[in-house]
Amino acid sequence: MTGSSWYRRSLWNYKGNREYTKSGYESAAARFVEQDLDVDCSDRHYMITGANSGIGLQTASDIAKKGGIIHMVCRNQEAATKARSEIITTTGNDKIHLHIVDLAKPREVVSWAQRFAAQHERLHALIHNAGCMVHERRVDEDGVETNFAVNTLAVHIITLTLMELLFYSEDARVILVSSAGMLCVRLEPHDLMHASMEPFDGRLVYSQNKRQQVVMGLWYAQRFNNVHFSSMHPGWADTPAVRSSLPQFYEMMKDNLRTPAQGADTVVWLAVSKAAVKHPSGLFYQDREPVSSHLPLAWTKSTIEEEDFLMTNIQDIYTKIYNRMFPQAPDAQDTSGTTPNARQAPAPPPQTEAPATPQASTEGGNKDLAEDEEAKVSESEMETSLTENPPKPEPQPAAIPVLPPPPAPASKVTPSKSEVQEVAEIHAPPATLQEKTETTEEKKTDVSEEKEIPELKAEIPETKTEKAEEKTNPPEEQKTDTPAEDSGSSAQGKEEERTEESQKDKEKGDEASPAPSSDPAQPEP
C-alpha cells in the first residue's frame, strides 16, 4: 500500500485548520436551517453502532430527544449499560435497546444480524459509526484483519443482512461515518488484509478503510433505490477514540477540536431531516452540505473496475465465512475463484408418479367416489393453508444484486451548468430590464450613425465639374427633411453663389485664349 504524498498532507492540514476545527464548524453553522431538525422521530427505529461514547453517544442522545427508538450496538457491556442509563436520564426516553456485539468478530456479526432481522420488522435508519484503529496487525481464525473487520466487513454484513428491513420501512436511510483522513489516500482494493505492509501503519490502514466506506456508500446507492445512502466526516472532534488512538494529534489540536455535539450534527441531520433526502443518494457530506470526496489535484480517484473489484472481494470474504458457519446450508459452497453472486441452480423437485385411476366395482363404487371427494377436499384445504401461512424461508447469505447493463450513451450530451453559470443566472437582471437596455443601446447606435454620415459628407470636397453638372442637370427630387436656415444664413449663401458665378465666367474667358507653350524654357503665365 502506498502512503500519502507530501502534497496531500500539506493540503489536508491547510484545509483542516480552516474547516475541520471548532471555528470551521461555527463558520459553517451560520448557514444552517434550524428548522431542519424540528422533526418528530416517534415510532421510528434507529440503529447506531459504537453508541456508548463520542459521536455515537451524542447521536443517540439527540435522536432520543426527538422520540426515536434507539438500538445501541456496542462491544463493552458495562460501558453500554452506563451510556444507556445516561441517555434515559437526560432525554426521558426509555425506548433504548442494547445489543452487545463484537464487530471485530465477523461470525458473531453474522449471527447477531440474522437474529435481529428475524425478530424485527422495521428499521428506518442504520448509522455505521463504530471505528477501530489498531496499530499492530491482528487476524482472526478466518484470516480477517481487525481494522478491516470492524471498519469495512461489519458494515457490509450488517447492511446486506438488514436490507430487507430497510427496504420495507418508510424513508429508510443508511449513514456511514467516515473520516477526513481518507482524503489523503487512494483506494487500493487488492490487499485488503494488509499482509504486505511493512511496517504496519494503523493510521494508514484506518484511512484506507474509511476510503472504502465512501466507495461502499456510493456502490450501495447505485443498486438499492428504495434506501437513501450517504457518507460523511465529522471533522476534528474531541472524542475518547481520538485521545487514545492519536495522542500526539490531540495534544497539538485539543484547543481547536470540535465538541462531540458539533461532530454529530451532520450525522443527526442526515438521519432525521427531510432536507437531507432532497439530495441524491450516495453523496459525501461535510457540515450538512455535499462536498467532493477528493482533494483537488490529489490523484485519489479510483476507476469503476477497482470499485467493483473491492466489492467483489468483500462479498467473497463474507460468503466464505457464512459457508464455514453453515456448511449444511443449501447455498454453502466454496466460492474461491468464482463470482460471489454465482449460485448453483436449485435442483428440480422429485417427480411423483401419477396416482392410479380408481376402478369402481359393482359392490363399492359409491364408497370409492366418496373417498376421492374427501381427498380432493383435503388437498384444497392444504393449499389454502399454505397460501395464507407460507413457511418462513431459512436465512440465506445476502448476495450482490445483479443489475441490467447500463443504457447506451446518448448521441448528444448536454453539458451541465457550472456553479458560476448558476450564480450568474440567479443574480442576472429580469428579462424586461434586459430588453429595455438592449433597445436603448440600439437607439444610441442608430443616432450616432446618423450623426456621423453628414460629417463624412462635409469632409469630401466637391470638384468644379460636379458643380457644373449639378447646374446643367438639377436633381428631380430635393430633400425635404433638411432643416430650414434663417434669413442671415440665406443672404450669405446668395453672395457666395454670385462670387462663384463670376469666377466661372473668368475661367471660360481663359479657356478661349491660346494655350501656353509647352517649352520648358518658357515660363508659364
Short mmCIF file of C-alpha atoms in Angstrom, two decimals:
data_model
loop_
_atom_site.label_atom_id
_atom_site.label_comp_id
_atom_site.label_asym_id
_atom_site.label_seq_id
_atom_site.Cartn_x
_atom_site.Cartn_y
_atom_site.Cartn_z
CA MET A 1 0.00 0.00 0.00
CA THR A 2 1.32 3.39 -0.98
CA GLY A 3 1.42 6.11 1.63
CA SER A 4 0.10 9.65 1.48
CA SER A 5 2.08 12.17 -0.53
CA TRP A 6 3.57 15.39 0.78
CA TYR A 7 1.14 17.42 -1.32
CA ARG A 8 -1.92 15.62 0.04
CA ARG A 9 -0.82 16.01 3.66
CA SER A 10 0.01 19.69 3.22
CA LEU A 11 -3.30 20.49 1.54
CA TRP A 12 -5.18 18.38 4.09
CA ASN A 13 -3.57 20.25 7.02
CA TYR A 14 -4.36 23.61 5.44
CA LYS A 15 -7.96 22.65 4.69
CA GLY A 16 -8.40 21.01 8.10
CA ASN A 17 -7.26 24.04 10.09
CA ARG A 18 -9.77 26.18 8.21
CA GLU A 19 -12.80 23.85 8.02
CA TYR A 20 -12.49 20.80 10.32
CA THR A 21 -11.87 22.68 13.59
CA LYS A 22 -14.28 24.31 16.02
CA SER A 23 -14.04 27.65 14.24
CA GLY A 24 -14.73 25.93 10.92
CA TYR A 25 -17.95 24.47 12.31
CA GLU A 26 -19.04 27.82 13.74
CA SER A 27 -18.46 29.44 10.36
CA ALA A 28 -20.48 26.73 8.57
CA ALA A 29 -23.27 26.81 11.17
CA ALA A 30 -24.14 30.36 10.11
CA ARG A 31 -25.94 28.95 7.05
CA PHE A 32 -27.72 26.07 8.87
CA VAL A 33 -31.52 25.96 8.85
CA GLU A 34 -32.50 25.13 12.42
CA GLN A 35 -35.98 24.04 11.35
CA ASP A 36 -34.42 21.06 9.57
CA LEU A 37 -34.04 19.29 12.93
CA ASP A 38 -37.57 20.07 14.17
CA VAL A 39 -38.66 16.51 13.44
CA ASP A 40 -40.74 14.04 15.44
CA CYS A 41 -38.93 10.68 15.39
CA SER A 42 -41.56 8.71 17.32
CA ASP A 43 -42.19 5.13 16.13
CA ARG A 44 -39.03 5.18 14.03
CA HIS A 45 -36.17 2.76 14.69
CA TYR A 46 -32.55 3.97 14.61
CA MET A 47 -29.59 1.60 14.87
CA ILE A 48 -26.25 3.17 15.86
CA THR A 49 -23.03 1.18 16.09
CA GLY A 50 -20.44 2.33 18.63
CA ALA A 51 -23.11 4.27 20.55
CA ASN A 52 -21.56 4.10 24.02
CA SER A 53 -19.16 7.08 23.62
CA GLY A 54 -18.14 10.03 21.49
CA ILE A 55 -20.12 10.90 18.37
CA GLY A 56 -22.21 7.71 18.59
CA LEU A 57 -23.40 8.52 22.11
CA GLN A 58 -24.17 12.11 21.14
CA THR A 59 -26.10 10.96 18.05
CA ALA A 60 -28.17 8.50 20.12
CA SER A 61 -28.95 11.20 22.70
CA ASP A 62 -30.01 13.78 20.08
CA ILE A 63 -32.33 11.35 18.29
CA ALA A 64 -33.72 10.03 21.59
CA LYS A 65 -34.73 13.60 22.50
CA LYS A 66 -36.91 13.58 19.39
CA GLY A 67 -38.67 10.37 20.47
CA GLY A 68 -36.79 7.88 18.31
CA ILE A 69 -36.44 4.20 19.21
CA ILE A 70 -32.70 3.64 19.64
CA HIS A 71 -30.79 0.38 19.08
CA MET A 72 -27.31 0.73 20.55
CA VAL A 73 -24.81 -1.75 19.08
CA CYS A 74 -21.82 -1.86 21.45
CA ARG A 75 -18.97 -4.17 22.37
CA ASN A 76 -18.49 -3.42 26.08
CA GLN A 77 -21.45 -4.44 28.24
CA GLU A 78 -20.51 -2.21 31.17
CA ALA A 79 -19.88 0.92 29.12
CA ALA A 80 -23.03 0.34 27.06
CA THR A 81 -25.23 -0.05 30.17
CA LYS A 82 -23.84 3.16 31.63
CA ALA A 83 -24.40 5.04 28.36
CA ARG A 84 -27.98 3.75 28.11
CA SER A 85 -28.77 4.97 31.62
CA GLU A 86 -27.32 8.37 30.76
CA ILE A 87 -29.48 8.67 27.65
CA ILE A 88 -32.66 7.71 29.51
CA THR A 89 -31.89 10.16 32.33
CA THR A 90 -31.12 13.15 30.09
CA THR A 91 -33.82 12.61 27.46
CA GLY A 92 -36.64 10.91 29.37
CA ASN A 93 -36.92 8.37 26.55
CA ASP A 94 -36.83 4.76 27.78
CA LYS A 95 -37.08 3.19 24.31
CA ILE A 96 -33.37 2.47 24.31
CA HIS A 97 -32.28 -1.08 23.44
CA LEU A 98 -28.83 -2.61 23.90
CA HIS A 99 -27.19 -5.09 21.52
CA ILE A 100 -23.82 -6.41 22.66
CA VAL A 101 -21.78 -7.41 19.59
CA ASP A 102 -18.05 -7.50 18.92
CA LEU A 103 -17.74 -6.13 15.40
CA ALA A 104 -14.16 -7.42 15.20
CA LYS A 105 -15.57 -10.98 15.02
CA PRO A 106 -17.37 -11.47 11.68
CA ARG A 107 -19.02 -14.74 12.71
CA GLU A 108 -20.59 -13.06 15.71
CA VAL A 109 -21.76 -10.20 13.49
CA VAL A 110 -23.40 -12.63 11.05
CA SER A 111 -25.29 -14.49 13.81
CA TRP A 112 -26.47 -11.33 15.56
CA ALA A 113 -27.58 -9.59 12.33
CA GLN A 114 -29.66 -12.59 11.33
CA ARG A 115 -31.31 -12.74 14.76
CA PHE A 116 -32.13 -9.05 14.62
CA ALA A 117 -33.62 -9.39 11.13
CA ALA A 118 -35.79 -12.30 12.29
CA GLN A 119 -37.03 -10.51 15.43
CA HIS A 120 -37.85 -7.09 13.94
CA GLU A 121 -39.98 -5.85 11.09
CA ARG A 122 -38.77 -2.30 10.53
CA LEU A 123 -35.55 -0.31 10.58
CA HIS A 124 -35.67 3.31 9.44
CA ALA A 125 -32.04 4.38 9.83
CA LEU A 126 -28.77 2.46 10.07
CA ILE A 127 -25.82 4.56 11.26
CA HIS A 128 -22.39 2.92 10.89
CA ASN A 129 -20.45 4.93 13.47
CA ALA A 130 -18.16 2.32 15.06
CA GLY A 131 -14.49 2.62 14.18
CA CYS A 132 -11.25 0.85 15.02
CA MET A 133 -7.61 1.91 14.79
CA VAL A 134 -5.25 -0.86 15.92
CA HIS A 135 -1.56 -0.11 15.39
CA GLU A 136 -0.48 -3.75 15.10
CA ARG A 137 -1.68 -6.36 12.65
CA ARG A 138 -4.07 -8.94 14.12
CA VAL A 139 -6.04 -11.60 12.28
CA ASP A 140 -8.80 -13.93 13.47
CA GLU A 141 -9.46 -17.60 12.76
CA ASP A 142 -10.74 -16.75 9.28
CA GLY A 143 -7.69 -14.65 8.43
CA VAL A 144 -9.56 -11.34 8.67
CA GLU A 145 -7.53 -8.35 9.90
CA THR A 146 -9.05 -6.49 12.88
CA ASN A 147 -9.25 -2.97 11.39
CA PHE A 148 -10.80 -4.31 8.19
CA ALA A 149 -13.27 -6.45 10.16
CA VAL A 150 -14.67 -3.52 12.15
CA ASN A 151 -14.46 -0.67 9.65
CA THR A 152 -15.37 -2.46 6.40
CA LEU A 153 -16.56 -6.07 6.65
CA ALA A 154 -19.01 -5.49 9.53
CA VAL A 155 -20.55 -2.59 7.60
CA HIS A 156 -21.14 -4.84 4.58
CA ILE A 157 -22.55 -7.76 6.59
CA ILE A 158 -24.97 -5.64 8.63
CA THR A 159 -26.12 -3.58 5.63
CA LEU A 160 -26.95 -6.57 3.43
CA THR A 161 -28.49 -8.65 6.22
CA LEU A 162 -30.80 -5.82 7.36
CA MET A 163 -31.55 -4.56 3.85
CA GLU A 164 -34.97 -6.22 3.80
CA LEU A 165 -35.99 -4.34 6.98
CA LEU A 166 -34.75 -1.09 5.48
CA PHE A 167 -36.38 -1.75 2.13
CA TYR A 168 -39.87 -2.10 3.62
CA SER A 169 -39.52 0.87 6.00
CA GLU A 170 -40.69 4.34 5.11
CA ASP A 171 -37.96 6.87 4.33
CA ALA A 172 -35.12 4.46 5.16
CA ARG A 173 -31.55 5.74 5.35
CA VAL A 174 -28.02 4.41 5.80
CA ILE A 175 -25.28 6.76 7.04
CA LEU A 176 -21.59 5.83 7.04
CA VAL A 177 -19.48 7.93 9.42
CA SER A 178 -16.15 8.16 7.61
CA SER A 179 -13.10 10.28 8.41
CA ALA A 180 -11.34 13.25 6.84
CA GLY A 181 -8.18 11.15 6.85
CA MET A 182 -9.45 9.19 3.86
CA LEU A 183 -8.89 12.27 1.68
CA CYS A 184 -5.14 11.60 1.84
CA VAL A 185 -5.23 8.07 0.36
CA ARG A 186 -6.34 6.40 -2.86
CA LEU A 187 -8.43 3.22 -2.93
CA GLU A 188 -6.32 0.04 -3.13
CA PRO A 189 -8.67 -2.97 -3.30
CA HIS A 190 -6.10 -5.76 -3.78
CA ASP A 191 -4.52 -6.28 -0.35
CA LEU A 192 -7.49 -5.87 1.99
CA MET A 193 -5.76 -7.64 4.91
CA HIS A 194 -2.55 -5.58 4.51
CA ALA A 195 -0.37 -8.67 4.59
CA SER A 196 2.32 -6.95 2.51
CA MET A 197 2.52 -3.76 4.61
CA GLU A 198 5.93 -3.45 6.24
CA PRO A 199 5.97 -1.85 8.73
CA PHE A 200 2.29 -1.97 9.65
CA ASP A 201 0.81 1.53 9.92
CA GLY A 202 -2.51 1.68 11.79
CA ARG A 203 -3.28 5.25 10.73
CA LEU A 204 -2.78 4.46 7.05
CA VAL A 205 -4.91 1.31 7.34
CA TYR A 206 -7.66 3.29 9.09
CA SER A 207 -7.62 5.93 6.33
CA GLN A 208 -7.84 3.19 3.69
CA ASN A 209 -10.83 1.59 5.48
CA LYS A 210 -12.60 4.94 5.63
CA ARG A 211 -11.98 5.45 1.91
CA GLN A 212 -13.56 2.02 1.37
CA GLN A 213 -16.65 3.14 3.32
CA VAL A 214 -17.19 6.10 0.99
CA VAL A 215 -16.90 3.82 -2.05
CA MET A 216 -19.30 1.32 -0.47
CA GLY A 217 -21.90 4.01 0.20
CA LEU A 218 -21.92 5.07 -3.44
CA TRP A 219 -21.92 1.45 -4.61
CA TYR A 220 -24.97 0.63 -2.45
CA ALA A 221 -26.79 3.77 -3.63
CA GLN A 222 -26.46 2.66 -7.24
CA ARG A 223 -28.13 -0.69 -6.51
CA PHE A 224 -30.73 -0.15 -3.76
CA ASN A 225 -33.12 2.54 -4.93
CA ASN A 226 -35.57 2.47 -2.03
CA VAL A 227 -32.93 3.42 0.59
CA HIS A 228 -31.07 6.72 0.83
CA PHE A 229 -27.33 6.24 1.37
CA SER A 230 -24.85 8.90 2.47
CA SER A 231 -21.36 9.13 3.90
CA MET A 232 -19.83 11.98 5.89
CA HIS A 233 -16.94 13.04 8.05
CA PRO A 234 -17.47 14.85 11.38
CA GLY A 235 -14.33 16.98 11.27
CA TRP A 236 -11.71 17.00 14.02
CA ALA A 237 -13.73 16.25 17.15
CA ASP A 238 -12.71 15.69 20.75
CA THR A 239 -13.69 12.05 21.39
CA PRO A 240 -12.23 9.24 23.51
CA ALA A 241 -11.17 7.46 20.31
CA VAL A 242 -9.08 10.44 19.18
CA ARG A 243 -7.43 10.75 22.59
CA SER A 244 -6.45 7.08 22.74
CA SER A 245 -5.57 6.43 19.09
CA LEU A 246 -3.95 9.78 18.19
CA PRO A 247 -2.48 11.21 21.41
CA GLN A 248 0.04 13.49 19.68
CA PHE A 249 -2.61 14.95 17.39
CA TYR A 250 -4.90 15.51 20.35
CA GLU A 251 -2.26 17.35 22.38
CA MET A 252 -1.46 19.60 19.45
CA MET A 253 -5.09 20.39 18.46
CA LYS A 254 -7.06 19.96 21.69
CA ASP A 255 -7.91 23.67 21.98
CA ASN A 256 -9.34 23.75 18.44
CA LEU A 257 -11.16 20.41 18.31
CA ARG A 258 -14.90 20.27 17.86
CA THR A 259 -17.22 19.12 20.60
CA PRO A 260 -19.00 15.75 20.21
CA ALA A 261 -22.25 17.65 19.59
CA GLN A 262 -20.66 19.61 16.74
CA GLY A 263 -19.18 16.45 15.27
CA ALA A 264 -22.53 14.61 15.45
CA ASP A 265 -24.58 17.47 13.97
CA THR A 266 -24.35 16.31 10.35
CA VAL A 267 -24.99 12.67 11.35
CA VAL A 268 -28.26 13.63 13.05
CA TRP A 269 -29.18 15.90 10.15
CA LEU A 270 -28.68 13.08 7.64
CA ALA A 271 -30.67 10.66 9.81
CA VAL A 272 -33.79 12.72 10.59
CA SER A 273 -34.15 15.82 8.39
CA LYS A 274 -36.27 15.98 5.26
CA ALA A 275 -33.77 18.33 3.65
CA ALA A 276 -31.11 15.60 3.58
CA VAL A 277 -33.07 13.26 1.31
CA LYS A 278 -33.61 16.03 -1.22
CA HIS A 279 -30.01 15.43 -2.28
CA PRO A 280 -29.20 12.39 -4.45
CA SER A 281 -28.26 9.16 -2.73
CA GLY A 282 -24.60 8.21 -2.35
CA LEU A 283 -23.05 11.65 -1.73
CA PHE A 284 -20.33 12.61 0.75
CA TYR A 285 -21.15 15.36 3.30
CA GLN A 286 -19.39 17.89 5.47
CA ASP A 287 -21.34 20.25 7.77
CA ARG A 288 -24.77 19.50 6.23
CA GLU A 289 -23.50 20.05 2.70
CA PRO A 290 -22.43 17.61 -0.04
CA VAL A 291 -18.75 18.05 -0.86
CA SER A 292 -16.16 16.30 -3.00
CA SER A 293 -14.61 13.13 -1.59
CA HIS A 294 -11.25 14.05 -3.14
CA LEU A 295 -8.77 16.85 -2.61
CA PRO A 296 -8.04 18.96 -5.71
CA LEU A 297 -5.22 17.58 -7.88
CA ALA A 298 -4.56 14.80 -5.35
CA TRP A 299 -4.93 11.88 -7.83
CA THR A 300 -7.03 9.81 -5.42
CA LYS A 301 -9.93 8.95 -7.74
CA SER A 302 -10.46 5.27 -8.46
CA THR A 303 -11.89 3.55 -11.52
CA ILE A 304 -15.20 1.71 -11.68
CA GLU A 305 -13.32 -1.56 -12.19
CA GLU A 306 -11.36 -1.01 -8.98
CA GLU A 307 -14.52 -0.23 -7.00
CA ASP A 308 -16.28 -3.34 -8.36
CA PHE A 309 -13.20 -5.40 -7.55
CA LEU A 310 -13.30 -4.12 -3.96
CA MET A 311 -16.95 -5.07 -3.50
CA THR A 312 -16.39 -8.47 -5.09
CA ASN A 313 -13.56 -9.22 -2.68
CA ILE A 314 -15.59 -8.09 0.34
CA GLN A 315 -18.55 -10.21 -0.71
CA ASP A 316 -16.27 -13.18 -1.35
CA ILE A 317 -14.86 -12.95 2.19
CA TYR A 318 -18.38 -12.68 3.64
CA THR A 319 -19.62 -15.69 1.65
CA LYS A 320 -16.71 -17.88 2.74
CA ILE A 321 -17.31 -17.05 6.41
CA TYR A 322 -21.01 -17.82 6.04
CA ASN A 323 -20.33 -21.14 4.34
CA ARG A 324 -17.99 -22.17 7.14
CA MET A 325 -20.61 -21.25 9.72
CA PHE A 326 -23.45 -23.09 7.95
CA PRO A 327 -21.87 -25.96 5.97
CA GLN A 328 -25.24 -27.71 5.60
CA ALA A 329 -26.91 -24.66 4.07
CA PRO A 330 -28.21 -25.22 0.51
CA ASP A 331 -26.02 -22.40 -0.79
CA ALA A 332 -22.89 -23.47 1.14
CA GLN A 333 -20.09 -23.91 -1.35
CA ASP A 334 -16.51 -22.82 -1.81
CA THR A 335 -16.60 -19.64 -3.88
CA SER A 336 -12.86 -19.36 -4.38
CA GLY A 337 -12.17 -18.46 -7.97
CA THR A 338 -15.87 -17.83 -8.72
CA THR A 339 -18.08 -14.81 -8.66
CA PRO A 340 -19.65 -14.31 -5.20
CA ASN A 341 -23.16 -13.90 -6.55
CA ALA A 342 -22.92 -17.00 -8.75
CA ARG A 343 -25.16 -19.62 -7.20
CA GLN A 344 -25.93 -23.18 -8.17
CA ALA A 345 -29.28 -23.70 -9.77
CA PRO A 346 -31.71 -25.33 -7.36
CA ALA A 347 -32.33 -28.99 -8.01
CA PRO A 348 -35.69 -29.70 -9.64
CA PRO A 349 -38.36 -31.19 -7.39
CA PRO A 350 -38.62 -35.00 -7.47
CA GLN A 351 -41.09 -36.31 -10.00
CA THR A 352 -44.02 -38.13 -8.47
CA GLU A 353 -45.92 -40.84 -10.27
CA ALA A 354 -49.45 -40.07 -11.25
CA PRO A 355 -51.98 -41.77 -8.95
CA ALA A 356 -53.75 -44.71 -10.47
CA THR A 357 -57.30 -44.13 -11.58
CA PRO A 358 -59.66 -45.81 -9.09
CA GLN A 359 -61.69 -48.57 -10.63
CA ALA A 360 -65.26 -48.58 -9.47
CA SER A 361 -66.56 -52.02 -8.58
CA THR A 362 -70.16 -53.02 -8.67
CA GLU A 363 -70.22 -53.52 -4.92
CA GLY A 364 -68.19 -50.49 -3.53
CA GLY A 365 -68.34 -47.96 -6.35
CA ASN A 366 -70.04 -45.28 -4.30
CA LYS A 367 -67.54 -45.77 -1.47
CA ASP A 368 -64.56 -45.15 -3.79
CA LEU A 369 -66.12 -41.96 -5.16
CA ALA A 370 -66.67 -40.65 -1.65
CA GLU A 371 -63.03 -41.29 -0.75
CA ASP A 372 -61.87 -39.40 -3.88
CA GLU A 373 -64.01 -36.39 -2.97
CA GLU A 374 -62.58 -36.37 0.58
CA ALA A 375 -59.04 -36.47 -0.80
CA LYS A 376 -59.76 -33.51 -3.10
CA VAL A 377 -61.20 -31.50 -0.21
CA SER A 378 -58.15 -32.21 1.98
CA GLU A 379 -55.78 -31.15 -0.83
CA SER A 380 -57.67 -27.88 -1.37
CA GLU A 381 -57.59 -27.14 2.36
CA MET A 382 -53.84 -27.75 2.45
CA GLU A 383 -53.29 -25.39 -0.50
CA THR A 384 -55.31 -22.61 1.16
CA SER A 385 -53.42 -23.03 4.43
CA LEU A 386 -50.10 -22.81 2.63
CA THR A 387 -51.12 -19.66 0.77
CA GLU A 388 -52.40 -17.96 3.93
CA ASN A 389 -49.46 -19.02 6.14
CA PRO A 390 -46.47 -19.68 3.89
CA PRO A 391 -43.47 -21.36 5.55
CA LYS A 392 -40.70 -18.95 6.56
CA PRO A 393 -37.60 -19.49 4.40
CA GLU A 394 -34.33 -20.31 6.05
CA PRO A 395 -31.83 -17.42 6.32
CA GLN A 396 -29.55 -17.20 3.31
CA PRO A 397 -26.39 -15.14 2.82
CA ALA A 398 -27.06 -11.82 1.13
CA ALA A 399 -25.70 -11.67 -2.38
CA ILE A 400 -24.64 -8.80 -4.56
CA PRO A 401 -27.66 -7.78 -6.67
CA VAL A 402 -27.39 -8.48 -10.39
CA LEU A 403 -28.13 -5.32 -12.35
CA PRO A 404 -29.13 -4.92 -16.01
CA PRO A 405 -26.49 -3.44 -18.33
CA PRO A 406 -26.35 0.36 -18.38
CA PRO A 407 -28.28 2.14 -21.13
CA ALA A 408 -26.49 3.16 -24.32
CA PRO A 409 -24.95 6.65 -24.20
CA ALA A 410 -26.98 9.42 -25.76
CA SER A 411 -25.92 10.78 -29.15
CA LYS A 412 -25.67 14.30 -27.83
CA VAL A 413 -24.85 15.08 -24.22
CA THR A 414 -25.95 18.45 -22.91
CA PRO A 415 -23.27 19.91 -20.66
CA SER A 416 -24.28 20.53 -17.08
CA LYS A 417 -24.28 24.06 -15.79
CA SER A 418 -21.35 25.06 -13.65
CA GLU A 419 -21.73 26.77 -10.30
CA VAL A 420 -20.54 30.04 -11.84
CA GLN A 421 -23.25 29.93 -14.51
CA GLU A 422 -25.93 29.12 -11.93
CA VAL A 423 -24.86 32.03 -9.73
CA ALA A 424 -24.79 34.35 -12.77
CA GLU A 425 -28.34 33.33 -13.70
CA ILE A 426 -29.55 33.84 -10.14
CA HIS A 427 -28.12 37.37 -9.94
CA ALA A 428 -28.99 38.36 -13.54
CA PRO A 429 -31.48 41.30 -14.02
CA PRO A 430 -35.04 40.47 -15.11
CA ALA A 431 -35.85 39.93 -18.77
CA THR A 432 -37.83 43.17 -19.13
CA LEU A 433 -34.92 45.21 -17.85
CA GLN A 434 -32.55 43.46 -20.24
CA GLU A 435 -34.88 44.21 -23.19
CA LYS A 436 -35.05 47.88 -22.24
CA THR A 437 -31.30 48.19 -22.03
CA GLU A 438 -30.91 46.46 -25.40
CA THR A 439 -33.41 48.79 -27.11
CA THR A 440 -31.78 51.91 -25.65
CA GLU A 441 -28.37 50.72 -26.80
CA GLU A 442 -29.74 50.11 -30.33
CA LYS A 443 -31.24 53.61 -30.44
CA LYS A 444 -27.98 55.14 -29.33
CA THR A 445 -26.09 53.37 -32.10
CA ASP A 446 -28.64 54.50 -34.74
CA VAL A 447 -28.39 58.14 -33.66
CA SER A 448 -24.60 58.06 -33.66
CA GLU A 449 -24.57 56.59 -37.17
CA GLU A 450 -26.90 59.35 -38.45
CA LYS A 451 -24.63 62.00 -36.98
CA GLU A 452 -21.52 60.51 -38.49
CA ILE A 453 -22.90 60.37 -42.07
CA PRO A 454 -23.31 64.19 -42.66
CA GLU A 455 -19.95 64.79 -41.04
CA LEU A 456 -18.31 62.48 -43.54
CA LYS A 457 -20.15 64.14 -46.42
CA ALA A 458 -18.94 67.54 -45.27
CA GLU A 459 -15.35 66.36 -45.31
CA ILE A 460 -15.49 65.25 -49.02
CA PRO A 461 -14.60 68.25 -51.31
CA GLU A 462 -16.75 68.85 -54.37
CA THR A 463 -14.99 69.32 -57.70
CA LYS A 464 -15.80 72.05 -60.19
CA THR A 465 -17.07 69.59 -62.78
CA GLU A 466 -19.54 68.10 -60.33
CA LYS A 467 -20.92 71.55 -59.57
CA ALA A 468 -21.28 72.30 -63.26
CA GLU A 469 -23.17 69.06 -63.80
CA GLU A 470 -25.46 69.95 -60.93
CA LYS A 471 -26.24 73.27 -62.65
CA THR A 472 -26.98 71.74 -66.02
CA ASN A 473 -28.81 68.71 -64.64
CA PRO A 474 -30.54 69.67 -61.39
CA PRO A 475 -31.93 66.80 -59.33
CA GLU A 476 -35.57 65.99 -59.82
CA GLU A 477 -36.27 65.43 -56.14
CA GLN A 478 -34.97 67.54 -53.33
CA LYS A 479 -34.65 66.51 -49.76
CA THR A 480 -37.43 67.77 -47.56
CA ASP A 481 -36.05 66.59 -44.26
CA THR A 482 -33.23 69.25 -44.14
CA PRO A 483 -33.84 71.93 -41.56
CA ALA A 484 -34.71 75.48 -42.73
CA GLU A 485 -32.00 78.09 -42.45
CA ASP A 486 -32.51 81.53 -41.02
CA SER A 487 -32.52 84.73 -43.09
CA GLY A 488 -28.95 85.71 -42.27
CA SER A 489 -27.52 82.47 -43.49
CA SER A 490 -29.60 82.60 -46.74
CA ALA A 491 -28.28 86.05 -47.65
CA GLN A 492 -24.72 84.97 -47.07
CA GLY A 493 -25.34 81.93 -49.29
CA LYS A 494 -26.55 84.18 -52.19
CA GLU A 495 -23.41 86.27 -52.03
CA GLU A 496 -21.26 83.16 -52.19
CA GLU A 497 -23.19 81.95 -55.28
CA ARG A 498 -22.56 85.30 -57.06
CA THR A 499 -18.82 85.13 -56.41
CA GLU A 500 -18.73 81.54 -57.70
CA GLU A 501 -20.55 82.56 -60.93
CA SER A 502 -18.12 85.40 -61.55
CA GLN A 503 -15.18 83.06 -61.10
CA LYS A 504 -16.72 80.63 -63.61
CA ASP A 505 -17.08 83.40 -66.20
CA LYS A 506 -13.40 84.28 -65.83
CA GLU A 507 -12.47 80.62 -66.30
CA LYS A 508 -14.47 80.49 -69.55
CA GLY A 509 -12.54 83.52 -70.87
CA ASP A 510 -9.25 81.87 -70.03
CA GLU A 511 -10.26 78.77 -71.96
CA ALA A 512 -10.89 80.88 -75.10
CA SER A 513 -7.31 82.32 -75.02
CA PRO A 514 -4.43 80.27 -76.68
CA ALA A 515 -2.81 77.52 -74.67
CA PRO A 516 0.56 78.21 -73.07
CA SER A 517 3.78 76.89 -74.64
CA SER A 518 4.98 73.50 -73.61
CA ASP A 519 8.65 74.52 -73.93
CA PRO A 520 10.25 74.03 -70.53
CA ALA A 521 12.47 77.10 -71.11
CA GLN A 522 9.46 79.36 -71.42
CA PRO A 523 7.82 80.03 -68.06
CA GLU A 524 4.13 79.60 -67.63
CA PRO A 525 2.00 82.77 -67.16
#
